[in-house]
Amino acid sequence: MNGGLLVAGTTSDAGKSVVTAGICRWLVRQGVKVAPFKAQNMSLNSFVTREGAEIGRAQAMQAQACRVEPTALMNPVLLKPGGERSSQVVLLGKPVGEMSARGYHGGRQRELLGTVLGCLAELRSTYDAVICEGAGSPAEINLRRTDIVNMGIARGARLPVLVVGDIDRGGVFASFFGTVALLSPEDQELVAGFLVNKFRGDVSLLEPGLDMLHGLTGRRTYGVLPFRHGLGIDEEDGLRVSLRGTVRESSTAPPVGEDVLRVAVCAIPLMSNFTDVDALAAEPGVVVRFVDRPEELADADLVVIPGTRGTVRALRWLRERGLADAIVRRAAEQRPVLGVCGGFQLLGEHIEDDVESRLGHVAGLGVLPVRVRFAREKTLTRPVGEALGERVEGYEIHHGVADVTGGEPFLTDGGGHPLDGCRVGQTWGTHWHGSLESDGFRRAFLREVAAAAGRRFVPAADTSFAALREEQLDRLGDLIEQHADTDALRRLIESGAPQGLPFIPPGAPA
């Protein structure tokens, strides 16, 4: 088998990432050596591979679904928004500069087509199958000329295309038909059919519509996936998603102790790797909520300031909203605060930034004895250390270099020598993303938080975040196996799009 498939979508957030992960997990359980691929990703949630390359977290999770180690080949182009109109371009895991959307789509993107096709070819030479994920919609007619992630990659590698539609939003039949009808004849040749996502109700009521869709397009539907809570993998588009008031889905198990623990996460601008708090939400009795008003911190047992692609901008936002004063008061009152990466940096005394905001010297919140200088070279590492007597693994993605001048070391090498971060009283700061996924450390940290907050909260002794992630990926594989036509899907991956698919007018504009 030397197959491939592009999972496209009628819209952003149609479920491409989840479906791709589900197909990957289903295939690997069938004994197929499979890898994920996304030519170009726009995301503020990223991950560091073993070789020190930065890729989207969704592709890292899809690699886990494949039971393989993620590499830069799986996401050769990563765009990290720094505002509404510009992004940092990360090529093969390393930042190569900032670029406006107009500049990127005006020529730079098309130049990368050879690079991404080369990465895909290398993966296909190593694996039995490569399951590719598109971005947004393949029918973005204004961007088709420079496309390298949807039909551009499908045409370049002759991949069959499966279009996913979110029926929970409504209008799925029009979206399926319109997506195909806005593609050129050459692109339409590769669109094999459709997959309905997030269906609620009796499938028999949907079948007449699917039959009519087949009659209109000549293309079949490969499955109808039911709506399931808690099946999303790590979100990508942190710039677009408003998390105001959002509660992260938590374990349904009741708290082990007498109290719950309330965690408030400041929904700062350009928030990155907010998935760090998922490990907290996985603990029975921990309620995680995103907030943007100072009064919402009052009853929180722990306040988390997450990472951001705009540390100085986030600092200004906190001050404008009154959150900065509330955080400083919490720290003075010895009420727990945790800053991660950019959140750690803005808790310090001052920031020297000639790279990200280019505003030079900016005063921090002054809660931690830390001075930060932004370097042009980005730190991309996968460190291992110890904190609170427990082993900790994490990953670092930052331009800021911290000079810690006091307090207690937060993360050490096990011999007492500081590795990263700082602690003063009940305020902690670290550059390490993912540290809370280390079960022993997370439990020890939550015990300290509960004691400081006066809560009779007890961490569950047997919560394994890695096991919960595996269970989630298996559920995605089950979804494909039980609700998709897997025989037809496997033929599609092995043999490509069916021959003789009809053209649906009007096609793409000239």
Coordinates of N, CA, C and O in Angstrom, one line a residue, residues 84-143:
E84 N -3.8 41.0 13.3 CA -4.9 40.7 12.3 C -4.3 40.5 10.9 O -4.8 39.9 10.1
R85 N -3.1 41.1 10.6 CA -2.6 41.2 9.3 C -1.2 40.6 9.0 O -0.7 40.7 8.0
S86 N -0.6 40.1 10.1 CA 0.8 39.6 9.9 C 1.0 38.3 10.7 O 0.3 38.1 11.7
S87 N 1.9 37.5 10.3 CA 2.2 36.2 10.9 C 3.7 36.0 10.9 O 4.4 36.4 9.9
Q88 N 4.2 35.2 11.9 CA 5.5 34.7 11.8 C 5.4 33.4 10.9 O 4.6 32.6 11.1
V89 N 6.4 33.3 10.0 CA 6.4 32.1 9.1 C 7.4 31.2 9.6 O 8.6 31.5 9.8
V90 N 7.0 30.0 10.0 CA 7.9 28.9 10.4 C 8.0 27.9 9.3 O 7.0 27.2 8.9
L91 N 9.2 27.7 8.8 CA 9.4 26.8 7.7 C 10.3 25.6 8.1 O 11.4 25.8 8.7
L92 N 9.8 24.4 7.9 CA 10.5 23.2 8.4 C 10.9 23.3 9.8 O 12.0 22.9 10.2
G93 N 10.0 23.9 10.6 CA 10.2 23.9 12.1 C 11.0 25.1 12.6 O 11.1 25.2 13.8
K94 N 11.5 26.0 11.7 CA 12.3 27.1 12.2 C 11.7 28.4 11.7 O 11.3 28.5 10.5
P95 N 11.6 29.5 12.5 CA 11.1 30.8 12.1 C 12.0 31.4 11.0 O 13.2 31.4 11.2
V96 N 11.4 31.9 9.9 CA 12.2 32.6 8.9 C 11.8 34.0 8.7 O 12.3 34.7 7.8
G97 N 10.9 34.6 9.5 CA 10.5 36.0 9.4 C 9.1 36.3 9.6 O 8.2 35.3 9.6
E98 N 8.7 37.5 9.7 CA 7.3 38.0 9.7 C 6.9 38.4 8.3 O 7.7 38.9 7.5
M99 N 5.6 38.2 8.1 CA 5.1 38.5 6.7 C 3.6 38.9 6.8 O 2.9 38.3 7.6
S100 N 3.2 39.9 6.0 CA 1.8 40.3 6.0 C 1.1 39.2 5.2 O 1.6 38.5 4.4
A101 N -0.3 39.1 5.4 CA -1.1 38.2 4.6 C -1.0 38.5 3.1 O -0.9 37.6 2.3
R102 N -1.0 39.8 2.8 CA -0.9 40.1 1.3 C 0.5 39.7 0.8 O 0.5 39.2 -0.4
G103 N 1.5 39.9 1.5 CA 2.9 39.5 1.0 C 3.0 38.0 0.9 O 3.6 37.5 -0.1
Y104 N 2.4 37.3 1.8 CA 2.5 35.8 1.8 C 1.7 35.3 0.6 O 2.2 34.5 -0.2
H105 N 0.4 35.7 0.5 CA -0.4 35.2 -0.6 C 0.0 35.8 -1.9 O -0.4 35.2 -3.0
G106 N 0.7 36.9 -1.9 CA 1.1 37.5 -3.1 C 2.3 36.8 -3.9 O 2.6 37.2 -5.0
G107 N 2.9 35.9 -3.3 CA 4.0 35.2 -4.0 C 4.8 34.2 -3.2 O 5.1 33.2 -3.7
R108 N 5.0 34.5 -1.9 CA 5.8 33.6 -1.1 C 5.2 32.3 -0.9 O 5.9 31.2 -1.0
Q109 N 3.8 32.2 -0.8 CA 3.2 30.9 -0.6 C 3.4 30.0 -1.8 O 3.7 28.8 -1.6
R110 N 3.2 30.5 -3.0 CA 3.4 29.7 -4.2 C 4.8 29.1 -4.3 O 5.0 28.0 -4.7
E111 N 5.8 29.9 -3.8 CA 7.2 29.5 -3.9 C 7.4 28.2 -3.0 O 8.3 27.5 -3.2
L112 N 6.5 28.0 -2.0 CA 6.7 26.9 -1.1 C 6.1 25.6 -1.5 O 6.2 24.6 -0.9
L113 N 5.3 25.7 -2.7 CA 4.7 24.5 -3.1 C 5.7 23.3 -3.3 O 5.4 22.2 -3.0
G114 N 6.8 23.6 -3.9 CA 7.8 22.5 -4.1 C 8.3 22.0 -2.8 O 8.5 20.8 -2.7
T115 N 8.5 22.8 -1.8 CA 8.9 22.4 -0.5 C 7.9 21.4 0.1 O 8.3 20.3 0.6
V116 N 6.7 21.8 0.1 CA 5.7 21.0 0.8 C 5.4 19.7 0.0 O 5.2 18.6 0.6
L117 N 5.5 19.7 -1.3 CA 5.3 18.5 -2.1 C 6.5 17.6 -1.8 O 6.4 16.3 -1.8
G118 N 7.7 18.1 -1.7 CA 8.9 17.3 -1.3 C 8.7 16.6 0.0 O 9.1 15.5 0.1
C119 N 8.2 17.4 1.0 CA 8.0 16.8 2.3 C 7.0 15.6 2.2 O 7.1 14.6 2.8
L120 N 5.9 15.9 1.5 CA 4.9 14.8 1.3 C 5.4 13.6 0.6 O 5.2 12.5 1.0
A121 N 6.2 13.8 -0.4 CA 6.8 12.7 -1.1 C 7.7 11.9 -0.2 O 7.8 10.7 -0.3
E122 N 8.5 12.6 0.6 CA 9.4 11.9 1.6 C 8.6 11.0 2.5 O 9.0 9.9 2.8
L123 N 7.5 11.6 3.0 CA 6.6 10.8 3.9 C 6.1 9.6 3.2 O 6.0 8.5 3.8
R124 N 5.6 9.8 2.0 CA 5.0 8.7 1.2 C 6.0 7.6 0.9 O 5.6 6.4 0.7
S125 N 7.2 8.0 0.8 CA 8.3 6.9 0.5 C 8.6 6.1 1.8 O 9.2 5.0 1.7
T126 N 8.1 6.6 3.0 CA 8.5 5.9 4.2 C 7.2 5.2 4.8 O 7.4 4.2 5.5
Y127 N 6.1 5.7 4.5 CA 4.8 5.1 5.2 C 3.9 4.5 4.1 O 4.0 4.8 2.9
D128 N 3.1 3.6 4.6 CA 2.1 2.9 3.7 C 1.1 3.9 3.2 O 0.5 3.8 2.1
A129 N 0.7 4.9 4.1 CA -0.3 5.8 3.7 C 0.0 7.1 4.5 O 0.5 7.1 5.6
V130 N -0.4 8.3 3.8 CA -0.3 9.6 4.4 C -1.6 10.2 4.3 O -2.2 10.4 3.3
I131 N -2.2 10.6 5.5 CA -3.5 11.2 5.6 C -3.3 12.7 5.8 O -2.8 13.2 6.8
C132 N -3.6 13.5 4.7 CA -3.4 14.9 4.7 C -4.6 15.7 5.2 O -5.7 15.3 4.9
E133 N -4.4 16.8 5.9 CA -5.5 17.7 6.3 C -5.4 19.0 5.5 O -4.3 19.6 5.4
G134 N -6.5 19.4 5.0 CA -6.6 20.7 4.3 C -6.7 21.9 5.3 O -6.6 21.6 6.6
A135 N -7.0 23.1 4.8 CA -7.2 24.2 5.7 C -8.4 25.0 5.2 O -8.5 25.2 4.0
G136 N -9.2 25.5 6.1 CA -10.4 26.3 5.7 C -11.2 25.5 4.7 O -11.6 24.4 4.9
S137 N -11.5 26.1 3.5 CA -12.2 25.4 2.5 C -11.4 25.3 1.2 O -10.6 26.3 0.9
P138 N -11.5 24.3 0.4 CA -10.8 24.2 -0.9 C -11.4 25.2 -1.9 O -10.8 25.3 -3.0
A139 N -12.6 25.7 -1.7 CA -13.2 26.6 -2.6 C -13.0 28.1 -2.4 O -13.9 28.9 -2.7
E140 N -11.9 28.4 -1.8 CA -11.6 29.8 -1.6 C -11.1 30.4 -2.9 O -9.8 30.3 -3.2
I141 N -12.0 30.8 -3.8 CA -11.6 31.1 -5.2 C -10.6 32.3 -5.2 O -9.9 32.4 -6.2
N142 N -10.6 33.1 -4.2 CA -9.6 34.2 -4.3 C -8.2 33.8 -3.9 O -7.2 34.5 -4.2
L143 N -8.0 32.6 -3.4 CA -6.7 32.1 -2.9 C -6.2 30.9 -3.7 O -5.1 30.4 -3.5

